Coordinates of C-alpha atoms in Angstrom, one line a residue:
Chain A
M5 CA -36.2 6.5 -15.3
S6 CA -35.9 4.3 -18.3
S7 CA -32.2 5.9 -19.5
Q8 CA -30.9 6.3 -15.4
L9 CA -31.2 2.4 -15.3
S10 CA -30.0 1.5 -18.6
I11 CA -27.1 3.7 -18.0
A12 CA -26.4 2.2 -14.7
V13 CA -26.4 -1.3 -16.4
V14 CA -24.7 -0.7 -19.1
T15 CA -22.1 0.7 -16.6
L16 CA -22.1 -2.5 -14.5
V17 CA -21.4 -4.7 -17.8
C18 CA -18.6 -2.4 -18.3
V19 CA -16.9 -2.3 -14.7
V20 CA -17.4 -6.2 -14.6
T21 CA -15.3 -6.4 -17.7
L22 CA -12.5 -4.3 -16.5
L23 CA -12.4 -6.1 -13.2
V24 CA -12.4 -9.4 -14.1
G25 CA -10.0 -8.4 -17.3
G26 CA -7.9 -6.8 -14.3
L27 CA -7.9 -10.3 -12.7
G28 CA -5.8 -11.8 -15.7
L29 CA -3.3 -8.6 -15.0
R30 CA -1.8 -10.3 -12.0
L31 CA -1.7 -13.7 -13.9
S32 CA 0.0 -12.7 -16.9
R33 CA 3.6 -12.5 -17.1
A34 CA 4.8 -14.5 -20.1
T35 CA 4.0 -13.7 -23.8
S36 CA 2.3 -16.8 -24.2
D37 CA -0.1 -15.7 -21.4
F38 CA -0.7 -12.8 -23.0
Y39 CA -1.8 -15.2 -26.1
V40 CA -3.5 -18.1 -25.3
A41 CA -3.9 -18.4 -21.8
G42 CA -0.9 -20.8 -21.3
R43 CA -2.6 -23.3 -22.7
T44 CA -4.5 -24.8 -19.8
V45 CA -7.8 -23.6 -20.3
S46 CA -10.6 -26.6 -20.0
P47 CA -13.1 -27.4 -22.8
R48 CA -16.6 -25.7 -20.7
L49 CA -14.5 -22.6 -20.2
N50 CA -13.5 -22.6 -23.8
A51 CA -16.5 -23.3 -24.9
S52 CA -18.4 -20.8 -22.8
A53 CA -15.5 -18.1 -23.9
I54 CA -16.3 -19.2 -27.4
G55 CA -19.5 -18.6 -27.2
G56 CA -18.9 -15.3 -25.6
E57 CA -16.9 -14.0 -27.9
Y58 CA -18.8 -14.9 -31.0
L59 CA -22.4 -13.9 -30.3
S60 CA -22.4 -10.5 -31.4
A61 CA -23.9 -7.8 -31.7
A62 CA -25.4 -9.5 -34.9
S63 CA -26.8 -12.0 -33.1
F64 CA -27.9 -10.5 -30.4
L65 CA -30.1 -7.8 -32.3
G66 CA -28.9 -7.7 -35.7
V67 CA -30.9 -11.2 -36.4
A68 CA -33.8 -10.5 -34.7
G69 CA -34.3 -7.2 -36.8
L70 CA -34.0 -8.8 -40.3
I71 CA -36.3 -11.6 -38.9
Y72 CA -38.9 -8.9 -38.1
D73 CA -37.7 -7.3 -41.6
R74 CA -37.7 -10.1 -44.0
G75 CA -39.5 -12.9 -42.3
T76 CA -38.8 -16.7 -42.4
D77 CA -36.0 -17.0 -44.6
M78 CA -33.5 -14.7 -42.4
L79 CA -33.8 -18.0 -39.8
F80 CA -31.3 -19.3 -41.8
L81 CA -29.0 -17.0 -40.7
P82 CA -28.4 -18.4 -37.0
V83 CA -28.6 -21.9 -38.9
G84 CA -25.1 -20.9 -40.3
Y85 CA -23.4 -19.2 -37.9
T86 CA -24.3 -22.6 -35.8
V87 CA -23.2 -25.0 -38.6
G88 CA -20.1 -23.0 -39.1
Y89 CA -18.6 -24.7 -36.1
L90 CA -19.6 -27.9 -37.1
V91 CA -17.6 -28.0 -40.2
L92 CA -15.0 -26.3 -37.9
L93 CA -15.2 -29.4 -36.1
V94 CA -15.2 -32.0 -38.7
T95 CA -12.4 -30.1 -40.8
V96 CA -9.8 -28.3 -38.7
A97 CA -10.4 -28.0 -34.8
A98 CA -8.0 -30.7 -33.9
P99 CA -5.2 -30.3 -36.5
M100 CA -5.5 -26.3 -35.4
R101 CA -4.4 -27.1 -31.9
R102 CA -1.9 -29.5 -33.1
S103 CA -0.3 -27.3 -35.4
G104 CA 1.0 -25.4 -32.5
A105 CA 0.9 -21.7 -33.9
Y106 CA -0.8 -18.9 -32.1
T107 CA -2.5 -17.7 -35.1
L108 CA -3.6 -17.8 -38.6
P109 CA -0.6 -16.0 -39.8
D110 CA 1.7 -18.7 -37.7
F111 CA -0.4 -21.3 -39.4
A112 CA 0.1 -20.1 -42.7
E113 CA 4.3 -19.6 -42.5
A114 CA 4.5 -23.3 -40.6
R115 CA 2.5 -25.1 -43.3
L116 CA 3.9 -23.1 -46.3
G117 CA 7.3 -21.7 -45.0
S118 CA 7.0 -18.4 -46.6
R119 CA 7.3 -15.0 -44.9
R120 CA 5.2 -13.3 -47.9
I121 CA 2.1 -16.0 -47.2
R122 CA 2.8 -15.1 -43.7
L123 CA 2.3 -11.7 -44.2
A124 CA -0.7 -11.7 -47.0
S125 CA -2.8 -13.6 -43.7
S126 CA -2.0 -10.7 -41.7
T127 CA -2.8 -8.3 -43.6
L128 CA -6.3 -10.6 -44.2
V129 CA -6.2 -11.0 -40.3
M130 CA -6.3 -6.8 -39.7
G131 CA -9.0 -6.5 -42.6
I132 CA -11.4 -9.2 -41.9
G133 CA -11.1 -8.1 -38.0
W134 CA -11.6 -4.3 -38.6
L135 CA -14.4 -5.4 -40.9
Y136 CA -16.3 -6.9 -38.3
L137 CA -15.1 -4.8 -35.4
V138 CA -17.2 -1.9 -37.2
P139 CA -20.6 -3.3 -36.8
Q140 CA -19.6 -3.5 -33.5
F141 CA -19.1 -0.4 -32.9
Q142 CA -22.0 1.0 -34.6
G143 CA -24.2 -1.0 -32.4
A144 CA -23.3 0.2 -29.3
S145 CA -23.9 3.5 -30.4
L146 CA -27.1 2.5 -31.8
T147 CA -28.4 0.8 -28.3
L148 CA -26.9 3.7 -26.2
S149 CA -28.6 6.5 -28.3
L150 CA -31.7 4.7 -28.1
V151 CA -31.9 3.9 -24.7
T152 CA -30.6 7.1 -23.4
G153 CA -30.6 9.5 -26.0
A154 CA -26.6 10.2 -25.9
P155 CA -25.5 11.3 -29.1
A156 CA -24.2 8.9 -31.4
W157 CA -20.5 8.8 -31.2
V158 CA -20.8 8.0 -27.3
G159 CA -21.8 4.0 -27.6
G160 CA -18.9 2.9 -29.4
F161 CA -16.2 5.3 -28.0
V162 CA -17.3 3.8 -24.5
V163 CA -17.0 0.2 -26.1
M164 CA -13.3 1.1 -27.4
V165 CA -12.3 2.3 -24.3
V166 CA -13.1 -0.5 -22.4
I167 CA -11.8 -3.2 -24.8
G168 CA -8.6 -1.2 -25.7
L169 CA -7.7 -1.4 -21.3
A170 CA -8.9 -4.9 -21.0
V171 CA -6.7 -6.6 -24.1
G172 CA -4.2 -4.2 -22.9
A173 CA -4.0 -5.0 -19.4
G174 CA -4.2 -8.8 -19.4
G175 CA -4.5 -10.0 -22.8
M176 CA -6.2 -13.5 -24.0
R177 CA -5.9 -15.3 -19.8
S178 CA -8.2 -12.2 -19.1
I179 CA -10.6 -12.2 -22.1
T180 CA -10.8 -15.8 -21.6
F181 CA -12.4 -15.3 -18.2
V182 CA -14.1 -12.2 -19.6
Q183 CA -15.8 -13.9 -22.4
A184 CA -17.0 -17.0 -20.5
V185 CA -18.8 -14.7 -18.1
Q186 CA -20.2 -12.9 -21.3
Y187 CA -22.2 -16.2 -22.5
W188 CA -24.0 -16.3 -19.1
L189 CA -24.6 -12.5 -19.1
K190 CA -26.0 -12.4 -22.8
L191 CA -28.2 -15.8 -22.5
T192 CA -29.7 -14.1 -19.5
A193 CA -30.1 -11.5 -20.9
L194 CA -32.2 -12.1 -24.0
A195 CA -34.0 -15.0 -22.3
I196 CA -36.0 -13.5 -19.4
P197 CA -37.1 -10.9 -21.3
A198 CA -38.1 -13.5 -24.1
F199 CA -39.9 -15.8 -21.2
V200 CA -42.0 -12.3 -19.9
L201 CA -42.5 -11.2 -23.5
L202 CA -43.8 -14.4 -24.9
A203 CA -45.9 -14.9 -21.5
L204 CA -47.3 -11.8 -21.6
W205 CA -48.5 -12.7 -25.5
L206 CA -50.3 -16.1 -24.4
R207 CA -52.3 -14.0 -21.8
Q208 CA -53.7 -11.7 -24.6
G209 CA -54.7 -14.8 -26.8
T210 CA -52.1 -14.8 -28.8
P211 CA -52.8 -11.8 -31.2
P212 CA -51.8 -12.6 -35.0
A213 CA -48.3 -11.2 -36.6
I214 CA -49.0 -8.0 -38.9
A215 CA -46.8 -8.4 -41.9
P216 CA -46.7 -8.6 -45.9
D217 CA -47.8 -11.7 -47.6
S218 CA -44.2 -13.0 -48.4
W219 CA -42.8 -12.3 -44.6
D220 CA -43.7 -15.9 -43.1
V221 CA -43.7 -17.5 -46.5
A222 CA -40.5 -19.1 -46.9
L223 CA -38.2 -18.7 -49.8
E224 CA -40.5 -16.4 -51.5
A225 CA -39.0 -14.3 -53.7
I226 CA -39.9 -10.1 -52.4
S227 CA -39.8 -8.8 -56.0
P228 CA -38.9 -10.0 -59.7
D229 CA -35.4 -9.3 -59.2
D230 CA -35.0 -11.4 -55.9
H231 CA -33.3 -14.6 -56.4
P232 CA -34.5 -16.4 -52.8
L233 CA -33.0 -20.1 -53.2
Y234 CA -29.0 -18.6 -54.5
R235 CA -29.0 -15.9 -52.0
T236 CA -30.0 -18.5 -49.3
W237 CA -27.3 -21.2 -50.5
S238 CA -24.8 -18.4 -50.5
T239 CA -25.5 -16.7 -47.3
L240 CA -25.2 -20.4 -45.6
L241 CA -21.7 -21.5 -47.4
A242 CA -20.2 -17.8 -46.8
L243 CA -21.5 -18.6 -42.8
C244 CA -20.4 -22.3 -42.7
L245 CA -17.0 -21.8 -44.1
G246 CA -16.2 -18.5 -42.9
T247 CA -16.4 -19.2 -39.2
M248 CA -13.1 -21.5 -39.7
G249 CA -11.8 -18.5 -41.0
L250 CA -12.7 -15.7 -38.4
P251 CA -9.4 -14.5 -36.9
H252 CA -10.8 -14.4 -33.4
V253 CA -12.4 -17.6 -33.4
L254 CA -9.5 -19.6 -34.3
V255 CA -7.2 -18.0 -31.5
R256 CA -9.4 -19.6 -29.4
Y257 CA -8.9 -23.1 -30.6
Y258 CA -5.1 -22.4 -29.6
T259 CA -6.4 -22.1 -25.7
N260 CA -7.0 -25.8 -25.4
P261 CA -4.8 -28.4 -24.4
D262 CA -4.6 -31.1 -27.0
G263 CA -6.7 -31.6 -29.7
N264 CA -9.3 -34.0 -28.3
A265 CA -9.9 -31.2 -26.2
A266 CA -10.2 -29.0 -28.9
R267 CA -13.4 -30.8 -30.5
R268 CA -14.7 -32.0 -27.0
T269 CA -15.1 -27.9 -27.0
T270 CA -17.0 -27.3 -30.1
V271 CA -19.5 -30.0 -29.4
T272 CA -20.4 -28.0 -26.1
V273 CA -20.1 -24.5 -28.4
L274 CA -22.9 -26.0 -30.9
A275 CA -24.8 -26.7 -27.7
L276 CA -24.3 -22.9 -26.5
L277 CA -25.2 -21.4 -30.0
G278 CA -28.0 -23.7 -30.4
V279 CA -30.0 -22.5 -27.1
F280 CA -28.7 -18.9 -27.4
Y281 CA -30.4 -19.1 -31.4
L282 CA -34.0 -20.2 -30.0
F283 CA -34.5 -16.7 -28.8
P284 CA -33.8 -13.7 -31.3
P285 CA -36.6 -15.0 -33.8
I286 CA -39.0 -15.0 -30.8
Y287 CA -38.1 -11.0 -31.0
G288 CA -38.7 -11.0 -34.6
V289 CA -41.9 -12.6 -34.6
L290 CA -43.3 -10.4 -31.3
G291 CA -42.0 -7.3 -32.9
R292 CA -44.5 -7.9 -35.9
V293 CA -47.5 -8.6 -33.5
Y294 CA -46.8 -5.4 -31.2
L295 CA -44.7 -2.9 -33.7
P296 CA -45.8 -3.8 -37.5
T297 CA -44.5 -0.7 -38.4
L298 CA -41.2 1.4 -37.4
P299 CA -41.3 5.0 -37.4
T300 CA -39.2 6.8 -39.7
G301 CA -35.7 6.8 -39.2
V302 CA -35.9 3.6 -36.5
R303 CA -34.0 1.2 -37.7
S304 CA -35.1 -3.0 -37.5
D305 CA -32.1 -4.2 -35.3
T306 CA -33.8 -1.6 -32.8
I307 CA -36.8 -4.0 -32.4
V308 CA -35.3 -6.3 -29.4
L309 CA -34.8 -2.8 -27.3
Q310 CA -38.2 -1.5 -28.2
L311 CA -40.7 -4.4 -27.1
P312 CA -40.8 -4.6 -23.4
E313 CA -41.9 -1.0 -23.1
T314 CA -44.5 -1.6 -25.6
L315 CA -46.1 -4.6 -24.4
L316 CA -45.5 -3.6 -20.7
P317 CA -45.0 0.3 -20.0
G318 CA -44.0 1.0 -16.5
L319 CA -40.9 0.0 -14.1
W320 CA -41.2 -4.0 -15.5
G321 CA -40.6 -3.0 -18.9
Q322 CA -38.0 -0.4 -18.1
L323 CA -36.0 -3.1 -16.4
L324 CA -36.5 -5.8 -19.4
T325 CA -35.2 -2.5 -21.7
A326 CA -32.1 -2.4 -19.1
M327 CA -31.1 -5.8 -18.9
L328 CA -31.2 -6.1 -22.9
A329 CA -29.3 -3.3 -23.1
G330 CA -27.1 -4.7 -20.7
G331 CA -26.7 -7.8 -22.8
A332 CA -26.4 -6.0 -26.0
F333 CA -23.2 -4.4 -24.8
A334 CA -22.0 -7.5 -23.2
A335 CA -22.2 -8.9 -26.7
F336 CA -20.3 -5.8 -28.2
L337 CA -17.3 -5.9 -25.7
S338 CA -16.9 -9.9 -26.0
T339 CA -17.1 -9.7 -29.6
A340 CA -14.9 -6.8 -29.6
S341 CA -12.1 -7.6 -27.5
G342 CA -12.0 -11.0 -29.1
L343 CA -11.4 -9.6 -32.9
A344 CA -9.0 -6.5 -31.1
M345 CA -6.9 -9.6 -29.0
S346 CA -6.4 -11.2 -32.8
V347 CA -5.8 -8.1 -34.7
T348 CA -3.5 -6.4 -31.6
G349 CA -1.7 -9.9 -32.0
V350 CA -0.9 -9.2 -35.7
I351 CA 0.2 -5.9 -35.4
D352 CA 2.6 -6.5 -32.3
Q353 CA 3.9 -9.4 -34.6
E354 CA 4.2 -8.1 -38.2
L355 CA 4.7 -4.1 -37.5
L356 CA 5.4 -3.3 -33.7
R357 CA 8.2 -5.9 -32.6
P358 CA 10.8 -5.6 -34.9
R359 CA 10.7 -2.1 -35.1
L360 CA 10.3 -1.1 -31.3
S361 CA 13.4 -3.5 -31.4
R362 CA 15.4 -2.2 -33.3
F363 CA 14.6 1.4 -31.9
T364 CA 15.5 0.5 -27.9
G365 CA 18.1 -2.8 -28.7
G366 CA 15.7 -5.1 -27.3
D367 CA 15.3 -3.2 -24.4
A368 CA 11.6 -2.4 -24.5
P369 CA 9.6 -4.7 -22.6
E370 CA 7.4 -6.9 -25.1
V371 CA 4.2 -6.0 -22.8
R372 CA 4.6 -2.4 -24.0
G373 CA 4.7 -3.2 -27.7
F374 CA 1.6 -5.4 -26.9
R375 CA -0.4 -2.5 -25.3
I376 CA 0.3 0.1 -27.9
A377 CA -0.7 -2.5 -30.5
A378 CA -4.0 -2.9 -28.7
G379 CA -4.6 0.8 -28.4
L380 CA -4.2 0.7 -32.6
A381 CA -6.5 -2.2 -33.0
V382 CA -9.5 -0.6 -31.5
L383 CA -9.1 2.9 -33.0
V384 CA -8.6 2.2 -36.2
P385 CA -12.3 0.5 -36.7
Y386 CA -13.7 3.5 -34.6
L387 CA -12.5 6.1 -36.4
L388 CA -14.3 3.9 -39.9
S389 CA -17.3 3.2 -37.8
R390 CA -17.9 6.8 -37.5
A391 CA -17.2 7.5 -41.4
T392 CA -19.5 5.0 -42.7
E393 CA -23.4 5.0 -42.4
P394 CA -24.4 1.9 -40.9
L395 CA -25.6 -0.8 -43.5
G396 CA -27.3 -3.0 -40.9
L397 CA -25.6 -5.1 -38.2
A398 CA -26.2 -8.9 -39.6
N399 CA -25.3 -7.4 -43.2
T400 CA -21.4 -5.7 -42.2
V401 CA -21.4 -8.9 -40.2
G402 CA -21.7 -11.1 -43.4
L403 CA -19.2 -9.3 -45.4
A404 CA -16.7 -10.6 -42.9
F405 CA -17.9 -13.5 -43.2
T406 CA -17.6 -13.9 -47.1
V407 CA -13.9 -12.4 -47.2
A408 CA -13.0 -15.0 -44.4
A409 CA -14.5 -17.9 -46.4
A410 CA -13.2 -16.8 -49.6
T411 CA -9.7 -16.7 -48.6
F412 CA -8.5 -18.2 -45.4
A413 CA -11.2 -21.6 -45.8
P414 CA -9.7 -22.8 -48.9
L415 CA -6.2 -22.1 -46.9
M416 CA -6.9 -24.0 -43.8
L417 CA -9.1 -26.7 -45.4
L418 CA -6.2 -27.4 -48.5
G419 CA -3.1 -26.8 -45.7
V420 CA -4.7 -29.3 -43.2
W421 CA -6.2 -32.4 -45.7
W422 CA -3.9 -31.8 -48.8
R423 CA 0.2 -32.4 -49.3
G424 CA 0.0 -31.1 -52.7
L425 CA -0.6 -27.4 -51.7
T426 CA 2.2 -25.3 -52.6
R427 CA 3.5 -21.8 -51.9
W428 CA 2.2 -20.3 -55.3
G429 CA -1.2 -22.3 -54.8
A430 CA -1.8 -21.0 -51.8
A431 CA -0.9 -17.4 -52.3
S432 CA -2.5 -17.0 -55.9
G433 CA -5.4 -18.7 -54.2
L434 CA -5.7 -16.0 -51.4
A435 CA -5.4 -13.3 -53.8
V436 CA -8.2 -14.4 -56.0
G437 CA -10.3 -14.9 -52.7
A438 CA -9.8 -11.9 -51.4
V439 CA -10.0 -9.9 -54.7
S440 CA -13.3 -11.2 -56.1
A441 CA -14.7 -11.4 -52.6
V442 CA -13.9 -7.5 -51.8
G443 CA -14.4 -6.5 -55.2
A444 CA -17.6 -8.0 -55.5
I445 CA -18.8 -6.8 -52.1
T446 CA -17.6 -2.8 -52.8
F447 CA -18.9 -2.5 -56.2
S448 CA -22.0 -3.7 -55.0
L449 CA -21.9 -1.0 -52.5
V450 CA -20.9 1.8 -54.4
G451 CA -21.4 1.0 -57.9
G452 CA -24.6 0.1 -58.2
P453 CA -27.7 0.2 -57.9
F454 CA -27.5 -3.2 -60.1
T455 CA -30.7 -5.4 -60.8
G456 CA -31.5 -8.9 -61.4
W457 CA -28.7 -11.7 -60.7
T458 CA -26.4 -9.3 -61.5
A459 CA -27.3 -7.3 -58.3
V460 CA -27.8 -10.9 -56.4
L461 CA -24.6 -12.4 -57.5
L462 CA -22.6 -9.0 -56.4
S463 CA -24.1 -8.4 -52.9
T464 CA -23.6 -12.4 -51.9
P465 CA -20.9 -13.9 -53.6
A466 CA -19.9 -16.8 -51.8
L467 CA -21.2 -19.2 -54.0
W468 CA -18.9 -18.0 -56.6
C469 CA -15.8 -16.7 -54.6
V470 CA -15.3 -19.6 -52.6
P471 CA -15.0 -22.4 -55.7
L472 CA -12.8 -20.4 -57.6
A473 CA -10.4 -19.4 -55.0
L474 CA -10.8 -23.0 -54.2
G475 CA -10.2 -24.0 -57.7
T476 CA -7.4 -21.4 -58.2
M477 CA -5.4 -22.8 -55.2
I478 CA -5.7 -26.5 -56.4
I479 CA -4.9 -25.8 -60.1
V480 CA -1.9 -23.6 -59.6
S481 CA -0.7 -26.3 -56.9
L482 CA -1.0 -29.1 -59.4
A483 CA 1.0 -26.5 -62.1
T484 CA 3.8 -25.9 -59.9
P485 CA 4.2 -29.3 -58.3
G486 CA 8.2 -28.3 -57.9
H487 CA 6.9 -25.8 -55.3
I488 CA 5.6 -28.2 -52.3
P489 CA 7.5 -26.3 -49.6
P490 CA 10.1 -28.7 -48.0
G491 CA 8.7 -29.3 -44.5
T492 CA 5.3 -30.6 -45.5
A493 CA 5.5 -33.9 -44.4
R494 CA 6.8 -33.3 -41.2
V495 CA 4.1 -30.7 -40.7
M496 CA 1.8 -33.3 -41.8
V497 CA 2.5 -35.4 -39.2
R498 CA 2.5 -32.9 -36.5
L499 CA -1.0 -31.7 -37.7
H500 CA -2.6 -35.3 -37.6
T501 CA -1.0 -37.5 -35.4
P502 CA -2.4 -37.4 -31.9
E503 CA -0.6 -36.1 -28.8
R504 CA -0.2 -39.4 -27.1
V505 CA 2.1 -40.4 -29.6
A506 CA 5.6 -39.0 -28.3
L507 CA 7.4 -36.9 -31.1
S508 CA 10.1 -35.1 -30.5
R509 CA 11.4 -34.2 -33.8
S510 CA 8.3 -33.3 -35.6
R511 CA 6.6 -31.7 -32.8
L512 CA 7.0 -27.9 -31.4
R513 CA 7.3 -27.2 -27.5
D514 CA 4.3 -25.2 -26.2
Chain B
M7 CA 26.7 -91.7 -19.5
T8 CA 27.7 -93.1 -23.0
P9 CA 30.2 -90.8 -24.8
T10 CA 29.0 -89.5 -28.1
P11 CA 30.3 -90.9 -31.1
P12 CA 32.6 -88.2 -32.7
N13 CA 31.0 -88.2 -36.3
Q14 CA 27.7 -88.5 -34.8
R15 CA 24.9 -85.7 -36.0
V16 CA 23.4 -83.1 -33.5
R17 CA 20.2 -81.4 -33.7
V18 CA 21.3 -77.9 -32.7
T19 CA 17.8 -75.9 -31.5
S20 CA 17.4 -72.3 -30.4
S21 CA 20.7 -71.3 -31.6
R22 CA 20.3 -67.8 -30.4
R23 CA 19.7 -68.9 -26.8
G24 CA 21.3 -66.0 -24.6
A25 CA 21.7 -63.3 -27.2
T26 CA 19.5 -60.2 -27.2
T27 CA 16.2 -60.1 -29.3
P28 CA 16.8 -56.4 -30.8
R29 CA 14.3 -54.1 -29.4
R30 CA 11.4 -53.5 -32.0
R31 CA 11.6 -49.8 -33.5
P32 CA 8.1 -48.5 -32.6
V33 CA 6.3 -46.9 -35.8
A34 CA 5.6 -43.4 -33.5
R35 CA 9.7 -43.4 -34.4
D36 CA 9.2 -44.1 -38.4
L37 CA 6.5 -41.4 -38.2
D38 CA 8.6 -39.2 -36.3
E39 CA 11.4 -39.1 -38.8
Q40 CA 8.8 -38.9 -41.9
T41 CA 10.7 -42.6 -43.1
D42 CA 8.5 -44.2 -45.7
L43 CA 6.6 -46.6 -43.1
G44 CA 5.7 -43.8 -41.4
D45 CA 4.4 -42.1 -44.4
V46 CA 2.1 -45.2 -44.9
Y47 CA 0.8 -45.0 -41.3
L48 CA 0.2 -41.3 -41.5
A49 CA -1.9 -41.6 -44.8
G50 CA -3.8 -44.7 -43.1
L51 CA -4.8 -42.3 -40.5
M52 CA -5.6 -39.3 -42.4
R53 CA -7.5 -41.3 -44.9
A54 CA -9.7 -42.8 -42.0
Q55 CA -10.0 -39.4 -40.1
R56 CA -11.3 -38.1 -43.7
R57 CA -13.9 -40.2 -44.4
L58 CA -14.8 -39.9 -41.3
S59 CA -15.5 -35.7 -42.0
I60 CA -17.0 -36.7 -45.3
I61 CA -19.4 -38.3 -44.1
V62 CA -20.4 -35.2 -41.5
I63 CA -20.2 -32.9 -44.5
S64 CA -22.3 -35.1 -46.5
L65 CA -25.3 -34.8 -44.0
I66 CA -24.6 -31.0 -43.5
L67 CA -24.9 -30.4 -47.1
A68 CA -27.8 -32.6 -47.7
G69 CA -29.3 -30.7 -44.9
L70 CA -28.4 -27.4 -46.0
I71 CA -29.2 -27.4 -49.6
G72 CA -32.3 -29.6 -49.4
L73 CA -34.3 -28.2 -46.9
P74 CA -34.2 -24.8 -48.6
L75 CA -34.9 -26.6 -52.2
L76 CA -37.6 -28.2 -50.6
L77 CA -39.5 -25.6 -49.2
A78 CA -38.5 -24.0 -52.8
T79 CA -40.3 -26.3 -55.1
V80 CA -42.6 -28.1 -52.9
P81 CA -45.0 -24.8 -52.1
S82 CA -47.2 -27.0 -49.7
T83 CA -43.9 -27.5 -47.2
R84 CA -44.4 -23.9 -46.5
S85 CA -48.1 -23.7 -45.5
L86 CA -47.5 -26.9 -43.4
T87 CA -48.0 -26.5 -39.3
I88 CA -47.2 -28.7 -36.6
A89 CA -49.7 -28.3 -33.9
G90 CA -49.9 -24.7 -34.9
V91 CA -46.4 -23.9 -36.1
P92 CA -45.3 -23.6 -39.3
F93 CA -43.0 -26.2 -40.3
P94 CA -40.0 -24.0 -42.0
W95 CA -39.6 -22.1 -38.3
I96 CA -39.8 -25.7 -36.8
A97 CA -36.9 -27.2 -39.1
I98 CA -35.1 -24.2 -39.7
G99 CA -35.5 -22.6 -36.5
V100 CA -35.4 -25.8 -34.0
A101 CA -34.7 -28.7 -35.4
V102 CA -31.4 -27.8 -36.7
Y103 CA -29.5 -27.3 -33.4
P104 CA -29.8 -30.2 -31.8
S105 CA -29.1 -32.4 -34.6
A106 CA -25.6 -30.6 -35.2
W107 CA -25.0 -31.0 -31.4
F108 CA -25.8 -35.0 -32.1
L109 CA -23.7 -35.2 -35.3
A110 CA -20.5 -32.8 -33.5
R111 CA -20.7 -35.6 -30.4
W112 CA -20.8 -38.6 -32.9
Y113 CA -18.3 -37.4 -34.8
T114 CA -16.0 -36.9 -32.0
K115 CA -16.8 -40.1 -30.3
Q116 CA -15.5 -42.0 -33.2
C117 CA -12.8 -39.8 -34.0
E118 CA -11.5 -40.5 -30.3
R119 CA -11.8 -44.2 -30.9
L120 CA -10.6 -44.2 -34.4
E121 CA -6.9 -42.0 -32.8
A122 CA -6.8 -44.3 -29.8
D123 CA -6.5 -47.5 -32.2
F124 CA -4.1 -45.6 -33.9
V125 CA -2.1 -44.7 -30.5
A126 CA -2.0 -48.4 -29.5
V127 CA -0.4 -49.5 -32.8
V128 CA 2.1 -46.8 -33.6
E129 CA 3.4 -47.0 -29.7
G130 CA 3.4 -51.3 -30.2
T131 CA 1.2 -52.1 -27.1

C-alpha cells in the first residue's frame, strides 16, 4: 500500500515536470530562448526558480540526515548554503547580469579575452556539474529503493530520463517554470509532514532525544583527531564562496531583465531559502527521539522518509511518506535539470556545435546539437553514480562546492572588482585552485585513512585552497602586468554601469 | 537722439548673443568611450559599491567567524537555553536567516540609491 502511494506520487511529480517542460517546447524557438528564457523572467518567478533549482537532495534529505548523525554542528550547513547567496548578492549578482554573457565560460572569455581560459572554465563547469549530479542520482535511487523496494538502479534512471527529456525539449524557459513550481512543491512536501510530526511529538509530552553526549553540544570534538572549529570554518567558507561558482546558479542570473532585478531576485531567494531550512533540523531532532538507532545498512540520509510511518502507522503515515518521497523527487529533478542545463550548454557550445557544423556545412538545426548534448550531460553522471559508492549526499555536494569555491569564486571576485587581473594570473589561479581542491579531496578518499590534522586538512580543504588560489591569481597578475587584457576598461564599464545609462559601444546587445 | 561721438568708448556686453551654446557632452559618452574622465567616474562608482559590499562582508565574517568561536571558547553558551530551546539551535538554526534577509534588503536599497545618483550625474540631468 505504502509503496503504491509513493509510486503514484513520484510518477505524478515526474509527469508534471514533463508536462510543464512541454509547455516550453512551444515557446522556445531562438537559441537565446533555450539558454536564458529570452531574459524576461520577473524577479519573483526567478527567485522561486532559483530556490527550486538550488534545494537539492542534499538539502531535502542530506541535511536532516547529518543533523541526526552528528548533531548541532551540522546546523551550519544550511547557514552556509543560504549565506552563499548573500555573498553572491554583494559581490557579483548585478555585474554578472550586466556582463551580458550566457555562461561562466562566456564571462571568462569576455573578461580575459582568452580562448584557453574559456576552455579551462568549460572543463571546470562540466566537472563541477557532474560532481553535483552524481549525488542527485544516488539520492533518487536511495529514495525509490526505500519507499518502493525497487532495485537500486531504477531511481537514478528515472531522474536521468525525465531531465534529459525536459532539458532537450524546451531548454531554459521550460526549466524556469518547472523549477518555480518545484520550490513550492518541495516546501509543502517538507513542511506539512513536519507540522504533523511536531504536533504528535507535543501530544506525546515531548519525549527527549536519545543521543550520545556530544550530539547536542556545539563544536565539541567527536574524537581526539577532530578539529571542529577548523572544520566548521572551512565548510562555511566553501559553501559561502562555492555558491557563486556553481554553474547552475549563475546561469539563472542571466535570465533577469537587468542588474537591479538580479539583486531583487537574490533578496527573495534568501527569504525562500530561510523558510525552507527551518524544517530539516526538525526531522533530525525527531529522528533522535523516535529512531535513536538505525538498523545496519540503513543510511541516515533516509531519516526524513522513515519518520512518518514510525510515528504514525497506517494510512496517514503512508500518505506523509508518499508526500516526502514526491518532494524528494522534486528536489532531484529540479537540481539535476538545472545542472544538466548548464552542462548541456557547455557541451553544445564547446564540443558539438563546431563539429556538427563542419560535418553538415551548417545545415543541421542548432536545436539538434543541443539535444544530443542534453543526452550526454545526463548519461555520464548516471553511469558515474552507478560506479561509485555513495559517500553521503551532503558530503558529495560539499565537494562540488569546494571545487567551485577554489576556482570560479576567485576568478569572479577578481574579474569583477580588480582591473589588474591578467590572463596568466587567472589561468594559474584556476589551475592551482582546481589541482589543490580536487587533489586534496581525492587523496583523502583513496589515500587514507589519515589521522589528526592531515585528515581534517585534506577532507575539508577550502580554508587553505581558496586563499591559495586567490593569492596565486593576485601575485601572478602583479608579476605579469604586461598581460592585462586590452579590453579590460570596456568590460569594467559594462559590468558596473547601470543599464539606464545608454552605452552604445560598451554594452552588448541582448 | 544725439549721434554718438565717433571716439567714445562703447561697452560691449554679451558678445556671444545669438551664437549657439555648445551642447554639454554627457559623461555617459566618456564612460562609453573610456576617456580619462569616464574612468574617474567609473572608479568613483566602483569605490562606492565596493565600500557597501565590504560593510556587508565584514558583518558576515563577524557572524560566521564569531559564532563558532563563541561556542567553542565559551562553553556556557553551548548549554544556555532560551525558553527551553538551546541557544546554539536558536542562533544557528533560526536567527541567521532573517538577519541575512534584512542585510540583503538593506544592501539592495543602498545600491539602488547609489546607482540612481550615478545615473543622474552622468546623464547630466
